[in-house]
Coordinates of C-alpha atoms in Angstrom, one line a residue:
M151 CA 32.7 66.8 28.8
N152 CA 31.7 63.4 30.0
L153 CA 32.7 62.4 33.5
T154 CA 34.3 59.1 34.1
R155 CA 35.4 57.4 37.4
Q156 CA 38.9 58.8 36.7
H157 CA 37.5 62.2 37.5
H158 CA 37.9 62.3 41.4
T159 CA 37.2 66.0 41.3
V160 CA 34.9 68.3 39.5
V161 CA 35.5 72.0 39.8
L162 CA 33.0 74.7 38.9
R163 CA 35.0 77.9 38.5
H164 CA 33.4 81.3 38.2
R165 CA 34.1 82.9 34.8
K166 CA 35.3 86.0 36.4
E167 CA 37.8 84.2 38.6
N168 CA 41.2 85.9 38.1
L169 CA 43.3 83.0 36.9
K170 CA 46.5 84.8 37.9
K171 CA 45.3 84.8 41.5
C172 CA 43.4 81.5 41.3
S173 CA 45.0 78.9 43.6
L174 CA 43.9 76.0 41.3
T175 CA 45.7 77.3 38.2
G176 CA 48.0 74.6 37.0
L177 CA 45.7 71.7 37.9
E178 CA 43.6 71.9 34.7
S179 CA 45.6 69.3 32.9
R180 CA 45.3 66.7 35.6
K181 CA 43.5 63.5 34.6
D182 CA 41.7 63.2 37.9
M183 CA 40.1 66.6 37.6
C184 CA 37.4 68.2 35.4
F185 CA 36.8 71.9 35.3
F186 CA 33.6 73.7 34.3
S187 CA 33.0 77.4 33.9
Y188 CA 30.0 79.1 35.8
P189 CA 27.5 80.2 34.3
T190 CA 28.3 79.1 30.8
D191 CA 28.9 75.3 31.1
I192 CA 26.2 72.8 31.8
L193 CA 27.2 70.6 34.7
P194 CA 26.8 66.8 34.3
D195 CA 25.0 64.7 37.0
L196 CA 26.8 65.1 40.3
S197 CA 24.8 62.7 42.4
E198 CA 27.7 60.5 43.0
Y199 CA 29.8 63.6 44.3
V200 CA 30.0 65.5 47.5
L201 CA 30.2 69.2 47.5
L202 CA 32.6 70.9 49.8
A203 CA 30.6 73.6 51.7
M204 CA 30.5 75.3 55.0
N205 CA 28.1 74.2 57.8
A206 CA 27.7 70.7 56.6
P207 CA 28.4 67.3 58.0
S208 CA 32.2 66.6 58.2
L209 CA 33.9 65.0 55.2
S210 CA 35.4 61.5 56.2
K211 CA 37.0 58.5 54.7
D212 CA 33.5 57.1 54.2
D213 CA 33.0 59.6 51.4
G214 CA 36.0 58.3 49.5
E215 CA 33.9 56.2 47.2
R216 CA 32.3 59.3 45.9
G217 CA 33.8 62.1 43.8
L218 CA 34.5 65.6 45.0
F219 CA 32.8 68.7 43.8
L220 CA 34.4 72.1 44.5
I221 CA 33.1 75.6 43.8
D222 CA 36.0 77.9 43.0
A223 CA 35.2 81.6 43.3
T224 CA 35.4 84.6 45.6
W225 CA 33.3 84.2 48.6
R226 CA 30.7 86.7 47.3
Y227 CA 30.3 84.6 44.0
A228 CA 30.5 81.2 45.7
E229 CA 27.3 81.9 47.6
K230 CA 25.4 82.6 44.4
M231 CA 26.9 79.5 42.6
D232 CA 26.0 77.2 45.6
R233 CA 22.3 78.4 45.3
F234 CA 22.5 77.7 41.5
V235 CA 23.9 74.3 42.0
A236 CA 21.3 73.4 44.8
S237 CA 18.5 74.5 42.4
H238 CA 19.7 72.2 39.6
Q239 CA 21.4 69.2 41.3
Q240 CA 21.1 66.8 44.1
V241 CA 24.4 66.7 45.6
A242 CA 25.4 65.9 49.2
K243 CA 27.3 68.6 51.0
R244 CA 30.3 68.0 53.3
S245 CA 32.5 70.4 55.2
L246 CA 36.1 70.1 56.2
P247 CA 36.7 69.4 59.9
S248 CA 37.9 72.3 61.9
G249 CA 41.6 72.9 62.5
W250 CA 42.7 73.6 59.0
K251 CA 44.4 77.0 58.6
T252 CA 45.0 79.0 55.5
A253 CA 48.2 80.3 54.3
Y254 CA 46.6 82.5 51.8
P255 CA 46.8 86.3 52.6
R256 CA 43.2 87.4 52.6
K257 CA 42.2 90.8 51.4
Q258 CA 38.5 90.0 50.9
E259 CA 36.1 91.4 53.5
D260 CA 33.4 88.8 52.9
C261 CA 35.2 85.8 54.0
P262 CA 33.2 84.4 57.1
N263 CA 36.2 83.4 59.0
P264 CA 39.5 84.6 57.4
E265 CA 41.9 82.2 59.3
H266 CA 39.9 79.2 58.5
G267 CA 38.5 80.2 55.2
L268 CA 40.8 78.2 53.1
A269 CA 42.0 78.9 49.5
S270 CA 40.5 76.5 47.0
I271 CA 43.7 74.5 46.6
E272 CA 44.1 74.3 50.4
A273 CA 40.5 72.9 50.7
L274 CA 41.2 70.5 47.9
F275 CA 44.4 69.3 49.5
A276 CA 42.7 68.9 53.0
A277 CA 39.8 66.9 51.4
Y278 CA 42.2 64.6 49.5
H279 CA 44.1 64.0 52.7
I280 CA 41.0 63.3 54.7
L281 CA 39.7 60.9 51.9
G282 CA 43.0 59.1 51.8
W283 CA 43.5 60.0 48.1
S284 CA 47.0 60.9 46.9
T285 CA 47.9 64.6 47.4
E286 CA 51.0 64.3 45.2
G287 CA 51.5 67.3 43.0
L288 CA 48.4 69.1 44.2
L289 CA 50.4 72.0 45.9
D290 CA 53.2 72.2 43.2
H291 CA 52.0 75.5 41.7
Y292 CA 50.7 77.0 45.1
Y293 CA 52.8 80.0 46.1
W294 CA 52.1 79.6 49.9
K295 CA 52.7 75.7 49.8
D296 CA 55.4 75.7 52.5
L297 CA 53.5 78.0 54.9
F298 CA 50.2 76.0 54.4
I299 CA 52.1 72.7 55.2
Q300 CA 53.8 74.4 58.1
K301 CA 50.6 75.7 59.6
N302 CA 48.8 72.4 59.2
E303 CA 51.7 70.0 60.0
K304 CA 50.0 68.1 62.7
L305 CA 46.8 67.5 60.6
I306 CA 48.8 66.4 57.6
S307 CA 51.1 64.2 59.7
F308 CA 48.3 62.4 61.4
N309 CA 44.8 61.9 60.0
L310 CA 43.0 62.9 63.1
F311 CA 39.5 62.4 61.4
E312 CA 39.3 58.7 61.1

């Protein structure tokens, strides 16, 4: 698939991701998103995108002119996918500012910080909010939508990161 500027977001999803549990399920048909499968699909040039990652400079409105790249996998697979992307692409990394809290009930032992290790949809929502992009419809299929909004009400009500 060829990327166009209408694709705000590129998602690299691990082929073993359980789609019944995947928080991004339901977003595949959005015109502003493009999904690729790891390791089978070849990624396009992502030099005009920022990759959401841990331990990187904070995402800000200044990044709003670039696209957003998200790795969607369990924590264990995500690390391997991140190394793969780094070996094949020149993509800037950005992290979400601290303070965002997950509503997703974690069962994984390998999440570095379970309370702040967001589900993919939560990270995507937070990033869209910070970038000043419309979040309309992003959480429509997310089971824990109300709890996520409640836990992050102050961050959502005010953009504290400007």
